[in-house]
Short mmCIF file of C-alpha atoms in Angstrom, two decimals:
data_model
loop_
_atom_site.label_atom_id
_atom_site.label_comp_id
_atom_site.label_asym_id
_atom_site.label_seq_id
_atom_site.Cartn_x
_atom_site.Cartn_y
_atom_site.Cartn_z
CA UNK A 30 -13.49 10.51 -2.07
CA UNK A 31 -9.72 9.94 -1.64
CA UNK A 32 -9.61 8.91 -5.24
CA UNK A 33 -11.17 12.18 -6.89
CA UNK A 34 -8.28 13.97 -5.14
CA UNK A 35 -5.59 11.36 -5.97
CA UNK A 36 -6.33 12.20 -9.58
CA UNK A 37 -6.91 15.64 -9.44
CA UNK A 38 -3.36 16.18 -8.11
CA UNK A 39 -1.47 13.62 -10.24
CA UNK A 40 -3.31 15.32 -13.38
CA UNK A 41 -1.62 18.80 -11.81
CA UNK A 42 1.61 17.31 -11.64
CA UNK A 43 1.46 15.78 -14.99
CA UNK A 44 -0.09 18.94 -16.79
CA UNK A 45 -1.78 16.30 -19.50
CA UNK A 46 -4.16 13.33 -19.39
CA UNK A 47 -2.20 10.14 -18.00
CA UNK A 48 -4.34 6.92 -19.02
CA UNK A 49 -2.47 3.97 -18.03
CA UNK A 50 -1.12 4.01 -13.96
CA UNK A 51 0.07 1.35 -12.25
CA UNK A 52 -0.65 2.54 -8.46
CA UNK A 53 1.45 1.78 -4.74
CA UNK A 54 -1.14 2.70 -2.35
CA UNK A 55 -0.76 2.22 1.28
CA UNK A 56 -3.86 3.26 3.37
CA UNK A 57 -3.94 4.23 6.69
CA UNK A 58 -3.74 0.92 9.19
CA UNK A 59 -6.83 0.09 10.63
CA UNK A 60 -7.25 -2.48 13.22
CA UNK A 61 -10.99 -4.19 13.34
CA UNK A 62 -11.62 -5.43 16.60
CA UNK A 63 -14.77 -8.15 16.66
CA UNK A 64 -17.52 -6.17 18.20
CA UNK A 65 -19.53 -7.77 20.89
CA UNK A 66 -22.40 -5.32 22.18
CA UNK A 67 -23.02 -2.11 20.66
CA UNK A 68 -22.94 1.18 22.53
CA UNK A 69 -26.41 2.09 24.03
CA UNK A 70 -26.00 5.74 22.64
CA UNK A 71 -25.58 4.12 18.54
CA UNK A 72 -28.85 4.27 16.51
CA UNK A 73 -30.34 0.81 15.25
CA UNK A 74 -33.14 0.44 12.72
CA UNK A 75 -35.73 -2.41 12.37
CA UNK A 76 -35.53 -5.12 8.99
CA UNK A 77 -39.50 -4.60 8.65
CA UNK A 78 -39.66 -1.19 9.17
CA UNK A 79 -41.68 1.03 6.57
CA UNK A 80 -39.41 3.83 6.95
CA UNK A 81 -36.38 1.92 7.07
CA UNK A 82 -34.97 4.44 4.13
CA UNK A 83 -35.61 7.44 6.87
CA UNK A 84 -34.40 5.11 9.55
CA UNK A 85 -31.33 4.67 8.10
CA UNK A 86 -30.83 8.42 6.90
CA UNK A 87 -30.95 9.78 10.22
CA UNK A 88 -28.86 6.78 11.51
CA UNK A 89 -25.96 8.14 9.45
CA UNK A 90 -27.08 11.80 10.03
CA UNK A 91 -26.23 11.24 13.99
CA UNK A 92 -23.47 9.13 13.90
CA UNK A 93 -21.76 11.56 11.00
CA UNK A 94 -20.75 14.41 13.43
CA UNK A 95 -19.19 12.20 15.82
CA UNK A 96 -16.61 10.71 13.31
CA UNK A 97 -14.69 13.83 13.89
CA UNK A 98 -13.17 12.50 16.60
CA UNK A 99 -13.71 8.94 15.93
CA UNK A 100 -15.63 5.99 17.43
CA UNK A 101 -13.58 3.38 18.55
CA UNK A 102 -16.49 1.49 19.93
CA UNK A 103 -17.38 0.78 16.15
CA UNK A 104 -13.58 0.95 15.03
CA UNK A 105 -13.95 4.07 13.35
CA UNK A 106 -11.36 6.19 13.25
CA UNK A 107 -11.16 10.34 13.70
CA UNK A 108 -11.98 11.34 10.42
CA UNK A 109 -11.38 15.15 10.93
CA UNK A 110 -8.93 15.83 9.81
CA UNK A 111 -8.28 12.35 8.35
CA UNK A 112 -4.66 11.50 7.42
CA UNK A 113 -4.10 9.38 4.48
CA UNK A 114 -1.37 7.10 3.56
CA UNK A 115 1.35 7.12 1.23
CA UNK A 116 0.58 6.88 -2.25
CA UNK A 117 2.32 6.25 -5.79
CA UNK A 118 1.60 6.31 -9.02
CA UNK A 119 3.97 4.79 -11.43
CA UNK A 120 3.14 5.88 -15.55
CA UNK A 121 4.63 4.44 -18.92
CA UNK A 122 1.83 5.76 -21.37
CA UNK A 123 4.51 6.28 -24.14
CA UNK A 124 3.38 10.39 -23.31
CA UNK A 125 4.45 10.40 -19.74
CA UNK A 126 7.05 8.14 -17.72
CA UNK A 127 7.81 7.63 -14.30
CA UNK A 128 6.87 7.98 -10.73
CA UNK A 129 4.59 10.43 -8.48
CA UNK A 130 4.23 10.12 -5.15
CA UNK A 131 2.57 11.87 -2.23
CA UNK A 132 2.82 12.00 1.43
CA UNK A 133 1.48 13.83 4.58
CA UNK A 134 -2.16 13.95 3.19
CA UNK A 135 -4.46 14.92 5.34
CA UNK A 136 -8.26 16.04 4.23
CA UNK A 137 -10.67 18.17 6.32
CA UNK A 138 -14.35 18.42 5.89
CA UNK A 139 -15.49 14.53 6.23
CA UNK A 140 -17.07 15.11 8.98
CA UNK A 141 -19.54 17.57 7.66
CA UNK A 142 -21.23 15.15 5.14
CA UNK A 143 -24.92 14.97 4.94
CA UNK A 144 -26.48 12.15 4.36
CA UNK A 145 -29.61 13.02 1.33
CA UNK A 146 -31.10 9.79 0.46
CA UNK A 147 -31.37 6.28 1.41
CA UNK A 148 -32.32 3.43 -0.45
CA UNK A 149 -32.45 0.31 1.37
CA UNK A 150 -33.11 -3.55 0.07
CA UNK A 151 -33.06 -6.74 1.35
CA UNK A 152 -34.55 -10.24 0.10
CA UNK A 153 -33.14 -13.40 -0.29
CA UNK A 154 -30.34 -13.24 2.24
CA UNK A 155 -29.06 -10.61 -0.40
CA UNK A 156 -28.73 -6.63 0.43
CA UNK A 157 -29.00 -3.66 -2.17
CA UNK A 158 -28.11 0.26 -0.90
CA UNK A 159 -27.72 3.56 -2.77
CA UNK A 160 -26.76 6.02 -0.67
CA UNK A 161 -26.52 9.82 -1.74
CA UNK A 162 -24.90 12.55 0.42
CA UNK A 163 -22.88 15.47 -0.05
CA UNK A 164 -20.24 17.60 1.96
CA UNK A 165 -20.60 21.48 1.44
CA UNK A 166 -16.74 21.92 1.70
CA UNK A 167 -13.39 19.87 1.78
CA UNK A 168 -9.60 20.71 2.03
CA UNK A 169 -6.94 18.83 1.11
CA UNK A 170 -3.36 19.49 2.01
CA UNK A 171 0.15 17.50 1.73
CA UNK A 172 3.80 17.27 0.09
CA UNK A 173 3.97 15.64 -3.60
CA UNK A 174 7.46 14.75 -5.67
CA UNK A 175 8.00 13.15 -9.13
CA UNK A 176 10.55 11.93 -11.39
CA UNK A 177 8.90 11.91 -14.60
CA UNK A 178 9.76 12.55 -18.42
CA UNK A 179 7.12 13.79 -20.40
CA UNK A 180 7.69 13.58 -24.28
CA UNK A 181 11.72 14.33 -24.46
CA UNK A 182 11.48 17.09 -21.11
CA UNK A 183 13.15 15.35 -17.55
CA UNK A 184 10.58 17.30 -14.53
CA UNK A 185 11.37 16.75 -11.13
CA UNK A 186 8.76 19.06 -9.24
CA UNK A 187 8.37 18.54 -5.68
CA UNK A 188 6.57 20.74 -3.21
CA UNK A 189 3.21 21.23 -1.58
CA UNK A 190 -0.09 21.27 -2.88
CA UNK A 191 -3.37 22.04 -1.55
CA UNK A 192 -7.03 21.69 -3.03
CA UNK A 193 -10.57 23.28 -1.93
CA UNK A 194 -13.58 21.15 -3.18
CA UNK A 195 -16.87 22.67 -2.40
CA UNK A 196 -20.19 20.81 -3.40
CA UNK A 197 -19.02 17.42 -3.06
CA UNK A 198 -21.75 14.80 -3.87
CA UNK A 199 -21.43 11.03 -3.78
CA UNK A 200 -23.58 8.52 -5.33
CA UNK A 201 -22.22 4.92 -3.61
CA UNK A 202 -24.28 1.66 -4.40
CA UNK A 203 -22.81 -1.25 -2.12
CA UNK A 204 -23.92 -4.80 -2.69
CA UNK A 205 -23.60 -8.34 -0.70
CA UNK A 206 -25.10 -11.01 0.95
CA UNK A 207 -25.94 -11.73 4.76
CA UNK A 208 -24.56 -14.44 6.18
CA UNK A 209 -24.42 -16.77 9.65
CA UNK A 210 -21.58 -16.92 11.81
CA UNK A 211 -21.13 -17.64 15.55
CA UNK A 212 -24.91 -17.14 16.72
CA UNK A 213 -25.12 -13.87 14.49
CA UNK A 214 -25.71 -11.98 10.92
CA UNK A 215 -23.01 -10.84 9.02
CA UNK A 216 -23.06 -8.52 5.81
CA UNK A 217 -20.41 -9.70 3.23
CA UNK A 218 -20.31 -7.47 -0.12
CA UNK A 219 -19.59 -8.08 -3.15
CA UNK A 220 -19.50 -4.73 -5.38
CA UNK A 221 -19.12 -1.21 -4.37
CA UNK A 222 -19.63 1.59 -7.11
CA UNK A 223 -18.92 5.26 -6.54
CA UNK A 224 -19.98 8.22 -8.27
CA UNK A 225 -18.41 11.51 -7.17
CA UNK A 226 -18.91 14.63 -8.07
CA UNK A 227 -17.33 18.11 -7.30
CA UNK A 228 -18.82 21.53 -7.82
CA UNK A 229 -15.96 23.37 -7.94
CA UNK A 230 -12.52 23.41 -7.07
CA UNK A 231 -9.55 25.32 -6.80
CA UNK A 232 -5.93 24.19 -6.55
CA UNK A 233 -2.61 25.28 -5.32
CA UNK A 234 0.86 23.60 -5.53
CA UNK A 235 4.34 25.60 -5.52
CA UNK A 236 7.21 23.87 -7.55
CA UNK A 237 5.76 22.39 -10.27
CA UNK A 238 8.32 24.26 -12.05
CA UNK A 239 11.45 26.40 -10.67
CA UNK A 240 9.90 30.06 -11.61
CA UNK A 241 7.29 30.88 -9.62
CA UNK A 242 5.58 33.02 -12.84
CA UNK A 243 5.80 30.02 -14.83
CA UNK A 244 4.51 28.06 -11.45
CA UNK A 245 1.33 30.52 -11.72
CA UNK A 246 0.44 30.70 -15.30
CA UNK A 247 0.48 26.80 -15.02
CA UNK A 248 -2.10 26.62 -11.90
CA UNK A 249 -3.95 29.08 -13.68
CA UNK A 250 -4.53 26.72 -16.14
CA UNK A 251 -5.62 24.26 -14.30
CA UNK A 252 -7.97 25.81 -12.63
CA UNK A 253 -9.62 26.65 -15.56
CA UNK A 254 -9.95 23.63 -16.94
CA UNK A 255 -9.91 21.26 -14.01
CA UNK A 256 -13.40 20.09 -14.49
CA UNK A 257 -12.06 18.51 -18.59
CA UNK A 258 -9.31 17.20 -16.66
CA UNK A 259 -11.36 15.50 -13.39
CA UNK A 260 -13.89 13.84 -16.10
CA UNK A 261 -11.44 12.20 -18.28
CA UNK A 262 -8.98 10.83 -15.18
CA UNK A 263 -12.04 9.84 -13.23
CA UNK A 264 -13.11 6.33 -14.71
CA UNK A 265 -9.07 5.24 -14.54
CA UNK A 266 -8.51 6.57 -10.86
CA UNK A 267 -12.16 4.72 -9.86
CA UNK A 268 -10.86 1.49 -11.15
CA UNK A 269 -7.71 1.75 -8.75
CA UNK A 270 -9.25 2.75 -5.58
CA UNK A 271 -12.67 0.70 -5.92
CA UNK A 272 -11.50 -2.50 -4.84
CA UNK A 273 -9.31 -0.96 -1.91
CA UNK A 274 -12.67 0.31 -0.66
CA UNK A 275 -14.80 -2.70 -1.16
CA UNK A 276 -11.93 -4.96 1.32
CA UNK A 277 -11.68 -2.31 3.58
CA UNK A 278 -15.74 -1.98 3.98
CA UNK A 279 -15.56 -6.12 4.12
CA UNK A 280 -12.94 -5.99 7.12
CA UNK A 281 -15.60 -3.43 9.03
CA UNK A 282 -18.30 -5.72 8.31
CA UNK A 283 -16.68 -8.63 9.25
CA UNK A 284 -16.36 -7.05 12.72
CA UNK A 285 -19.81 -5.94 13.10
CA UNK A 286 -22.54 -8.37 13.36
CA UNK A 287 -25.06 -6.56 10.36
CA UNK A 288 -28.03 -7.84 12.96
CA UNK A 289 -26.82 -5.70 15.42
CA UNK A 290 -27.69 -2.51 13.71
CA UNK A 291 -30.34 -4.12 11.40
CA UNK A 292 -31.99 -5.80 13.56
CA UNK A 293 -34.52 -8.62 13.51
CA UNK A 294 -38.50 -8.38 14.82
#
């Protein structure tokens, strides 16, 4: 989800459709420890279960709440509020040049998501998922600068920002293989698409430009038109953060032994 707000806010800052960005990300550090024996209190499901789809849904449905605080038993982190990492976004589109960066993000909600629908499949050794689930509300929060030039004008807003999303959906479809290692199953994937979506949103950010009437016609704008805006950055911003989530769900699989919470009759 981090990416749908990445773009929202650069596309804010920019106040025009950016195409090509060359992106600094640095994500929060998070340290996998190999996990030996799971909790007794974590939910498992059964490979030849009929209902494995259900299985699965309420799996995630009673694990979700507890990510609030995190789960370090699983090496999950608190996720609410969850703090992100620095981020920059460097642009030479011919339209727009230079640098935006962001810092002290930190996003509240995650820890309401529902979990909708489960699709489960496994054969050959290799594993299939779409997984659909929504979060009623988010908020997003944290400081932005930038040193751009845009046509012939020199900007070099700076400031905070904040954005309420409300009727968040995600459509994620991970793919990999199982694996043996060391007496035990491992899950290894090897794509991870995203589809988000966002009912509506509303955004706030104070010097984007030094008077504050100016500042409010302009975030006006945008939220009036935030939804042309989202669609068009969407497919560019995916492309960046994509691979960032497929190594980072690799390094948590990697930990945990897939057999362990699939488990074998």
């Amino acid at each position: 989800m981090s990416s749908v707000l990445n773009t929202l806010i650069l596309v804010t800052l920019c106040g025009c459709l950016c195409w090509a960005a060359d992106a600094g990300i640095e994500l929060p550090h998070l340290d996998f420890k190999p996990i030996k024996q799971l909790p007794a209190d974590i939910p498992t499901c059964q490979e030849n279960d009929l209902n494995i789809n259900e299985c699965i849904k309420q799996a995630f449905q009673q694990i979700t709440p507890r990510m609030k605080y995190g789960i370090s038993e699983l090496n999950i982190p608190a996720l609410d509020p969850y703090e992100l990492g620095k981020s920059s976004y460097n642009y030479n589109s011919g339209l727009l040049q230079g640098r935006i960066a962001m810092k002290d993000v930190v996003v509240h909600g995650l820890s309401e998501g529902i979990m909708d629908k489960v699709d489960f499949r496994l054969k050959n050794n290799r594993v299939r998922m779409e997984l659909n689930s929504h979060i009623p509300k988010m908020f997003v929060e944290g400081l932005y600068k930038a040193d751009i030039k845009l046509n012939d004008l020199k900007l070099t807003p700076k400031g905070r920002f904040n954005v309420t999303l409300t009727d968040v959906s995600m459509r994620a479809r991970p793919m990999g293989e199982l694996y043996e290692r060391d007496g035990h199953t491992y899950l290894r994937l090897t794509k991870f698409e995203t589809e988000p979506k966002v009912g509506d949103l509303r955004f706030y950010a104070n010097g984007l430009v030094p008077d504050p009437a100016l500042n409010d016609v302009i975030l006006d704008f945008i939220n009036q038109y935030w939804r042309q805006l989202y669609e068009a950055m969407l497919p560019e911003t995916l492309a960046t953060w994509q691979p960032l989530i497929l190594k980072t769900a690799n390094d948590f699989f990697a930990a945990l032994p897939f057999d362990m919470i699939v488990t074998k009759s």
